[in-house]
Coordinates of C-alpha atoms and ligand atoms in Angstrom, one line a residue:
M30 CA 116.2 90.3 107.8
L31 CA 114.0 88.8 105.2
S32 CA 115.5 87.5 101.8
A33 CA 114.8 88.5 98.4
V34 CA 111.5 86.8 97.0
E35 CA 110.8 85.8 93.4
I36 CA 107.3 87.1 93.0
L37 CA 107.1 86.1 89.3
S38 CA 109.8 84.6 87.1
N39 CA 113.0 86.9 87.2
I40 CA 110.8 89.6 89.2
Y41 CA 111.8 89.9 92.8
W42 CA 110.7 91.7 96.1
V43 CA 113.9 93.5 97.4
G44 CA 112.3 95.4 100.1
A45 CA 112.3 95.6 104.0
V46 CA 110.0 94.7 106.7
D47 CA 109.5 97.2 109.5
W48 CA 108.1 95.3 112.2
N49 CA 108.2 97.9 115.0
I50 CA 106.9 100.9 113.5
R51 CA 103.6 102.0 115.3
Y52 CA 103.1 105.6 113.9
F53 CA 103.5 106.6 110.4
H54 CA 103.5 110.0 108.9
G55 CA 105.0 111.3 112.0
P56 CA 102.1 110.9 114.6
A57 CA 99.4 110.9 111.8
F58 CA 98.7 107.2 111.1
S59 CA 98.9 104.3 113.6
T60 CA 100.3 101.2 112.1
H61 CA 99.3 98.6 114.9
Q62 CA 100.8 95.8 112.6
G63 CA 103.9 97.5 111.5
T64 CA 104.4 97.8 107.8
T65 CA 106.9 97.0 104.8
Y66 CA 108.7 99.1 102.3
N67 CA 108.6 97.2 99.2
A68 CA 111.0 97.7 96.3
Y69 CA 111.1 95.2 93.2
L70 CA 114.1 94.1 90.9
I71 CA 113.2 93.1 87.5
K72 CA 115.9 90.9 85.8
D73 CA 116.0 90.8 81.9
E74 CA 118.5 91.8 79.3
K75 CA 118.5 95.1 81.3
T76 CA 117.8 95.2 85.0
A77 CA 115.5 97.7 86.6
L78 CA 114.9 98.6 90.3
V79 CA 111.4 100.0 90.8
D80 CA 111.4 102.1 93.9
T81 CA 113.7 102.1 97.1
V82 CA 113.0 101.9 100.8
Y83 CA 113.1 104.2 103.9
Q84 CA 116.5 105.3 104.6
P85 CA 117.1 103.3 107.9
F86 CA 116.4 100.1 105.8
T87 CA 118.9 100.9 103.1
Q88 CA 121.0 97.9 104.1
D89 CA 118.2 95.5 103.7
L90 CA 117.5 96.7 100.3
I91 CA 121.1 96.5 99.2
K92 CA 121.6 93.0 100.6
N93 CA 118.4 91.8 98.9
I94 CA 119.5 93.3 95.5
E95 CA 122.8 91.6 95.9
E96 CA 121.3 88.2 96.6
V97 CA 119.7 88.1 93.1
S98 CA 121.9 90.7 91.1
S99 CA 124.4 93.4 91.8
L100 CA 124.2 97.1 92.1
S101 CA 126.5 97.6 89.2
S102 CA 123.9 95.4 86.9
I103 CA 121.1 98.0 87.6
D104 CA 120.5 99.7 84.5
Y105 CA 117.3 101.6 85.3
I106 CA 115.9 102.9 88.5
V107 CA 112.1 103.8 88.3
V108 CA 110.7 106.1 91.1
N109 CA 107.2 105.8 91.2
H110 CA 107.0 108.2 94.3
I111 CA 109.3 110.4 96.0
E112 CA 108.0 110.1 99.7
S113 CA 110.8 109.3 102.1
D114 CA 109.5 106.0 103.0
H115 CA 110.2 104.9 99.3
S116 CA 112.9 107.1 98.2
G117 CA 115.1 107.4 101.5
A118 CA 117.6 104.9 100.0
F119 CA 117.7 106.5 96.7
P120 CA 120.8 108.7 97.3
E121 CA 123.0 105.8 98.5
I122 CA 121.7 103.5 95.7
M123 CA 122.6 106.2 93.1
R124 CA 126.1 106.5 94.9
L125 CA 126.5 102.8 94.6
A126 CA 124.9 102.5 90.9
P127 CA 125.9 105.6 89.1
Q128 CA 125.5 104.1 85.8
A129 CA 121.7 103.7 86.4
Q130 CA 119.3 105.8 84.3
V131 CA 116.3 107.2 86.4
Y132 CA 112.7 107.4 85.2
C133 CA 110.2 109.3 87.1
T134 CA 107.8 112.2 86.5
Q135 CA 108.7 116.0 86.2
K136 CA 107.4 116.5 89.7
A137 CA 109.2 113.6 91.3
A138 CA 112.6 114.9 89.6
E139 CA 112.2 118.2 91.1
G140 CA 111.2 116.7 94.4
L141 CA 114.2 114.3 94.6
N142 CA 116.9 117.0 93.9
K143 CA 115.2 119.5 96.4
L144 CA 114.7 116.6 99.1
Y145 CA 118.2 115.3 99.0
G146 CA 120.0 118.4 97.8
G147 CA 121.0 116.2 94.8
N148 CA 122.0 117.1 91.2
W149 CA 120.7 114.1 89.5
E150 CA 119.6 113.9 85.9
F151 CA 116.3 112.1 85.3
N152 CA 114.4 110.8 82.3
I153 CA 110.9 112.3 82.6
I154 CA 108.1 110.2 81.6
K155 CA 104.7 110.6 80.4
T156 CA 101.8 108.4 80.7
G157 CA 102.2 105.8 78.0
D158 CA 105.8 105.9 77.8
E159 CA 107.8 102.5 78.0
I160 CA 111.2 101.2 78.4
S161 CA 112.4 97.9 77.1
L162 CA 114.5 95.5 79.4
G163 CA 114.6 92.9 76.5
G164 CA 111.6 90.3 76.9
K165 CA 109.8 92.5 79.4
T166 CA 108.6 96.1 79.0
L167 CA 107.8 98.6 81.6
R168 CA 105.1 101.1 80.8
F169 CA 104.5 104.1 82.9
I170 CA 101.2 105.6 84.0
E171 CA 101.1 109.1 85.8
A172 CA 98.9 109.0 88.9
P173 CA 99.0 112.7 90.2
M174 CA 97.5 113.0 93.7
L175 CA 97.4 109.2 94.2
H176 CA 98.5 110.3 96.7
W177 CA 101.1 112.9 95.9
P178 CA 101.6 115.2 92.8
D179 CA 104.8 113.1 91.8
S180 CA 103.1 109.8 92.0
M181 CA 103.1 107.3 89.1
F182 CA 102.2 103.5 88.5
T183 CA 104.6 101.2 86.5
Y184 CA 103.0 98.3 84.5
C185 CA 104.7 95.2 82.9
P186 CA 102.3 93.8 80.4
E187 CA 104.3 90.7 79.8
A188 CA 103.9 89.9 83.5
S189 CA 100.3 91.4 83.9
L190 CA 101.8 92.9 86.9
L191 CA 101.1 96.5 88.2
L192 CA 103.3 98.3 90.5
P193 CA 101.3 101.2 91.8
N194 CA 103.4 102.2 94.8
D195 CA 101.2 103.4 97.5
A196 CA 97.8 102.6 95.8
F197 CA 96.3 99.2 97.1
G198 CA 98.8 99.3 100.0
Q199 CA 98.3 98.3 103.4
H200 CA 100.4 98.7 106.6
I201 CA 101.2 94.9 107.5
A202 CA 104.4 93.4 108.5
S203 CA 104.6 89.9 108.0
S204 CA 106.7 86.9 107.2
S205 CA 104.6 86.2 103.9
R206 CA 105.0 88.6 101.0
F207 CA 101.5 87.6 99.5
D208 CA 97.8 88.3 100.4
D209 CA 97.3 84.5 100.6
G210 CA 99.9 84.2 103.2
V211 CA 98.1 86.5 105.7
D212 CA 94.3 86.6 107.0
L213 CA 92.2 88.0 104.3
P214 CA 89.5 89.8 106.4
Q215 CA 92.5 91.3 108.4
L216 CA 94.1 92.3 105.3
M217 CA 90.9 93.9 103.9
D218 CA 90.5 95.8 107.0
E219 CA 94.0 97.3 106.9
A220 CA 93.6 98.1 103.2
A221 CA 90.3 99.9 104.2
K222 CA 92.0 101.8 107.0
Y223 CA 94.9 102.7 104.4
Y224 CA 92.2 104.0 101.9
A225 CA 90.3 105.9 104.4
N226 CA 93.1 107.8 105.9
I227 CA 95.4 108.3 102.9
L228 CA 93.3 108.2 99.7
Y229 CA 89.8 109.3 100.7
P230 CA 90.0 113.1 99.7
F231 CA 91.2 111.7 96.2
S232 CA 88.2 109.2 95.7
A233 CA 87.3 110.9 92.4
L234 CA 90.7 110.5 90.9
V235 CA 90.9 107.0 92.2
A236 CA 87.5 106.3 90.5
R237 CA 89.0 107.6 87.3
K238 CA 92.2 105.8 87.6
L239 CA 90.5 102.5 88.0
N240 CA 88.5 103.3 84.8
E241 CA 91.7 103.9 83.0
L242 CA 93.2 100.7 84.4
S243 CA 90.3 98.5 83.5
G244 CA 91.5 97.9 79.9
L245 CA 94.9 96.4 81.2
E246 CA 95.3 92.8 82.1
I247 CA 96.4 92.8 85.9
K248 CA 97.1 89.4 87.3
M249 CA 99.2 90.7 90.1
I250 CA 99.2 94.0 92.1
A251 CA 102.5 94.6 94.0
P252 CA 102.2 97.8 96.2
S253 CA 104.8 99.5 98.1
H254 CA 103.4 98.6 101.6
G255 CA 102.1 95.4 102.9
V256 CA 101.5 92.2 100.8
I257 CA 101.3 91.7 97.2
W258 CA 97.8 91.0 95.8
R259 CA 98.6 87.7 94.0
S260 CA 95.3 85.6 94.8
H261 CA 92.9 88.5 95.1
P262 CA 93.6 91.3 93.0
D263 CA 90.1 91.4 91.9
K264 CA 89.0 91.9 95.6
I265 CA 91.2 94.8 96.1
V266 CA 90.1 96.5 92.8
E267 CA 86.5 95.8 93.5
A268 CA 86.9 97.3 97.1
Y269 CA 88.6 100.3 95.6
S270 CA 85.8 100.9 93.3
R271 CA 83.3 100.7 96.2
W272 CA 85.2 103.1 98.4
S273 CA 86.1 105.6 95.8
G274 CA 82.3 105.5 94.5
G275 CA 81.3 106.3 98.2
K276 CA 79.2 103.2 98.5
S277 CA 78.3 102.4 102.2
K278 CA 76.1 100.0 104.0
P279 CA 73.4 100.6 106.5
K280 CA 75.8 101.2 109.2
A281 CA 76.0 104.0 111.8
V282 CA 79.0 105.1 113.7
V283 CA 78.2 107.0 117.1
V284 CA 81.5 108.8 118.0
Y285 CA 81.3 110.7 121.4
D286 CA 83.1 111.9 124.5
T287 CA 81.9 112.9 128.0
M288 CA 83.3 114.2 131.2
W289 CA 80.5 113.3 133.6
G290 CA 78.4 110.7 131.8
S291 CA 75.4 112.7 130.3
T292 CA 76.4 112.7 126.6
E293 CA 77.5 109.0 127.2
K294 CA 73.8 108.2 128.1
M295 CA 72.6 110.0 125.0
A296 CA 75.1 108.1 122.8
L297 CA 74.1 104.8 124.3
T298 CA 70.5 105.4 123.7
L299 CA 71.2 106.2 120.2
L300 CA 73.3 103.0 119.9
D301 CA 70.5 101.0 121.3
T302 CA 67.6 102.4 119.1
L303 CA 69.9 101.9 116.0
M304 CA 70.6 98.4 116.9
E305 CA 66.8 97.7 117.8
Q306 CA 66.2 99.0 114.3
G307 CA 68.4 96.3 112.7
V308 CA 71.2 98.9 112.0
E309 CA 74.8 97.8 112.2
A310 CA 76.1 100.2 114.6
K311 CA 79.4 101.0 116.2
L312 CA 80.0 103.0 119.6
V313 CA 83.3 105.0 119.8
K314 CA 84.5 106.9 122.9
M315 CA 87.1 109.1 121.3
S316 CA 89.3 109.7 124.1
I317 CA 90.2 106.0 124.4
S318 CA 90.1 105.1 120.7
D319 CA 92.5 105.3 117.8
R320 CA 91.5 108.0 115.4
N321 CA 92.6 106.3 112.3
D322 CA 90.7 103.1 113.3
V323 CA 87.8 105.4 113.6
I324 CA 88.1 106.9 110.2
K325 CA 88.4 103.4 108.8
E326 CA 85.0 102.6 110.5
I327 CA 83.3 105.7 108.6
L328 CA 84.4 104.3 105.3
D329 CA 81.5 102.0 104.9
A330 CA 79.2 103.6 107.3
K331 CA 76.4 105.9 105.9
A332 CA 75.7 107.7 109.2
L333 CA 78.0 109.5 111.6
L334 CA 76.5 110.9 114.8
V335 CA 79.0 113.0 116.9
G336 CA 78.4 113.9 120.7
S337 CA 80.3 116.0 123.1
P338 CA 79.5 118.2 126.0
T339 CA 80.3 121.8 125.9
F340 CA 83.6 122.6 127.2
N341 CA 84.6 126.2 127.1
R342 CA 81.9 127.1 124.6
D343 CA 83.0 124.4 122.2
F344 CA 83.2 120.6 121.9
L345 CA 85.7 118.5 124.0
P346 CA 89.4 118.8 122.7
S347 CA 89.5 114.9 122.5
L348 CA 87.2 115.2 119.5
S349 CA 89.2 118.1 117.7
A350 CA 91.8 115.9 115.7
F351 CA 88.9 113.6 114.8
L352 CA 86.7 116.0 113.4
D353 CA 89.6 118.0 111.6
D354 CA 90.5 114.7 110.0
V355 CA 86.9 114.1 108.7
K356 CA 86.8 117.7 107.3
G357 CA 90.1 116.9 105.6
L358 CA 89.1 113.5 104.2
K359 CA 85.8 114.6 102.8
P360 CA 84.0 111.4 103.1
K361 CA 81.5 110.9 100.4
S362 CA 77.6 110.6 100.8
K363 CA 77.5 110.6 104.5
I364 CA 74.5 111.7 106.8
G365 CA 75.0 112.9 110.3
A366 CA 73.8 114.8 113.4
A367 CA 75.1 116.3 116.6
F368 CA 74.2 115.7 120.1
G369 CA 75.5 116.5 123.6
S370 CA 75.0 117.9 127.1
F371 CA 75.8 121.5 128.2
G372 CA 75.5 123.5 131.6
W373 CA 74.7 127.1 130.4
G374 CA 75.2 128.8 127.2
G375 CA 76.3 125.6 125.1
G376 CA 78.4 125.6 122.0
A377 CA 79.5 122.1 121.3
L378 CA 76.8 121.4 118.9
K379 CA 77.4 124.4 116.9
G380 CA 80.9 123.4 116.7
I381 CA 80.4 119.9 115.6
E382 CA 77.9 120.7 113.0
E383 CA 80.2 123.2 111.5
K384 CA 83.0 120.7 111.1
L385 CA 80.5 118.1 109.8
Q386 CA 79.2 120.4 107.3
E387 CA 82.7 121.4 106.2
A388 CA 83.3 117.8 105.7
G389 CA 80.4 117.5 103.4
V390 CA 78.3 115.7 105.7
E391 CA 74.4 116.1 105.3
L392 CA 72.9 117.1 108.6
I393 CA 69.5 115.2 108.8
Q394 CA 68.1 117.4 111.7
P395 CA 69.3 120.1 114.3
G396 CA 71.6 118.7 116.9
I397 CA 70.0 117.5 120.2
G398 CA 71.2 119.5 123.3
V399 CA 70.5 118.5 126.8
K400 CA 71.0 120.8 129.8
W401 CA 72.9 119.1 132.6
A402 CA 71.5 115.5 132.6
P403 CA 68.9 114.0 130.0
T404 CA 65.3 113.7 131.1
E405 CA 63.3 110.8 129.8
E406 CA 61.8 113.2 127.2
E407 CA 65.1 114.1 126.1
L408 CA 66.1 110.6 125.8
T409 CA 63.1 110.1 123.7
S410 CA 64.4 112.8 121.4
C411 CA 67.5 110.5 120.9
R412 CA 65.5 107.6 120.0
E413 CA 63.7 109.5 117.6
L414 CA 66.8 110.7 115.9
A415 CA 68.3 107.0 115.8
M416 CA 64.7 106.1 114.3
K417 CA 65.1 108.6 111.7
V418 CA 68.8 107.5 110.9
A419 CA 67.6 103.8 110.7
E420 CA 64.7 104.7 108.6
R421 CA 67.0 106.5 106.1
L422 CA 69.6 103.7 106.2
N423 CA 67.1 100.9 105.8
R424 CA 65.4 102.7 102.7
E425 CA 68.6 103.5 100.8
Ligands
FMN28 C1 86.0 122.8 132.3 C2 84.5 122.6 132.1 C3 84.1 123.7 131.1 C4 82.8 124.0 130.8 N1 82.3 124.9 129.7 C5 81.1 125.0 129.4 C6 80.6 126.0 128.7 O1 81.4 126.8 128.2 N2 79.3 126.1 128.3 C7 78.4 125.3 128.9 O2 77.3 125.6 128.5 N3 78.7 124.5 129.7 C8 80.1 124.2 130.2 N4 80.4 123.1 131.1 C9 79.5 122.3 131.6 C10 79.3 120.9 130.9 O3 78.8 121.0 129.7 C11 78.0 120.2 131.7 O4 78.8 119.7 133.0 C12 77.6 118.9 130.9 O5 76.6 118.6 131.6 C13 78.8 117.8 131.0 O6 78.3 116.8 130.1 P1 78.9 115.2 130.5 O7 78.1 114.7 131.5 O8 78.6 114.7 129.1 O9 80.2 115.4 130.5 C14 81.7 123.0 131.3 C15 82.2 122.1 132.1 C16 83.6 121.9 132.5 C17 83.9 120.8 133.4

């Protein structure tokens, strides 16, 4: 069990590390590297606890608080977000620290009482409201839909510290609490996966929030999952600016599945041609891939080519969850096309194209359908599609 860690003078990480979690949000989000539930204790003339942890880790939180303070010394509890991974320990902390005044948004107050059948009283905050801890101040910034309606950020101007809860988070369990204690490319990869799978649909709000935050001096960003941005806060803010702005690179992701190999031949032809044209390309066979990892690949790619044979008049079920996810996440400024083999009436292309269009992907040409196995001419059509994609990517 990890001990409390002083992240800045009299500001402590008092959270928990979940080394073994492999799926988050039920089955919705793969967490290959585990995660952490970060809570922070700020000591001053008054003491504030910012967020709690997932309920099974309540004892870790209590132990860490008691290492540096005591539950009876907590004057304020700030709830930045009511989701269970951050508020699960809240009822127990309220039982042990009944003197604490709770600060949260109106939506959080309603949500906490409903989630836990409580009858707690809350101090409802609006953006700009502050509480003084003595030498330090906590300033609140509402952040609705980043990523729930109740979400808010807490900022401590004296420490130039932003506590944005889920924003800027990453699912990484590690022995270090800081960005300089883990491999940076791996960290950015996990942060990208987090953004792509959680915040993508709210990109316009992220961009607006970054603009709002740009007036603040921020030296440290301490999110509620993963490591604290101590050495590279600028790097994650720049990445969020890029991702929320829909900026991509000349990269194409070819996602497909196949029963007997014909659609795979088409996918490989597309891939080879894209690479010949100098385009960064990624081939993904969906049935043996992790959906959340593939979504992350799409984040910085301009093109998404999706292939499936027709299976009962539609695309293969192994692509369904992925295509539904893309539809829900609404990636910005992507181009795409469909391809696949069929035996008689077809149907996969229409199904894929509908999903891509619903996701807002611009179809650059009608899909390529091939009866049974592709002929040399039909593979040439695949090469032409890849050339068209490459030309567009290399031009933009
Ligand atoms: C269970 C099953 C259902 C199929 N349903 C259809 C269908 O509804 N319409 C169609 O045109 N072809 C259908 N096919 C034929 C396949 O689309 C065809 O064999 C195709 O060439 C397979 O491509 P692949 O080699 O990429 O797997 C079906 C094949 C199987 C095995």
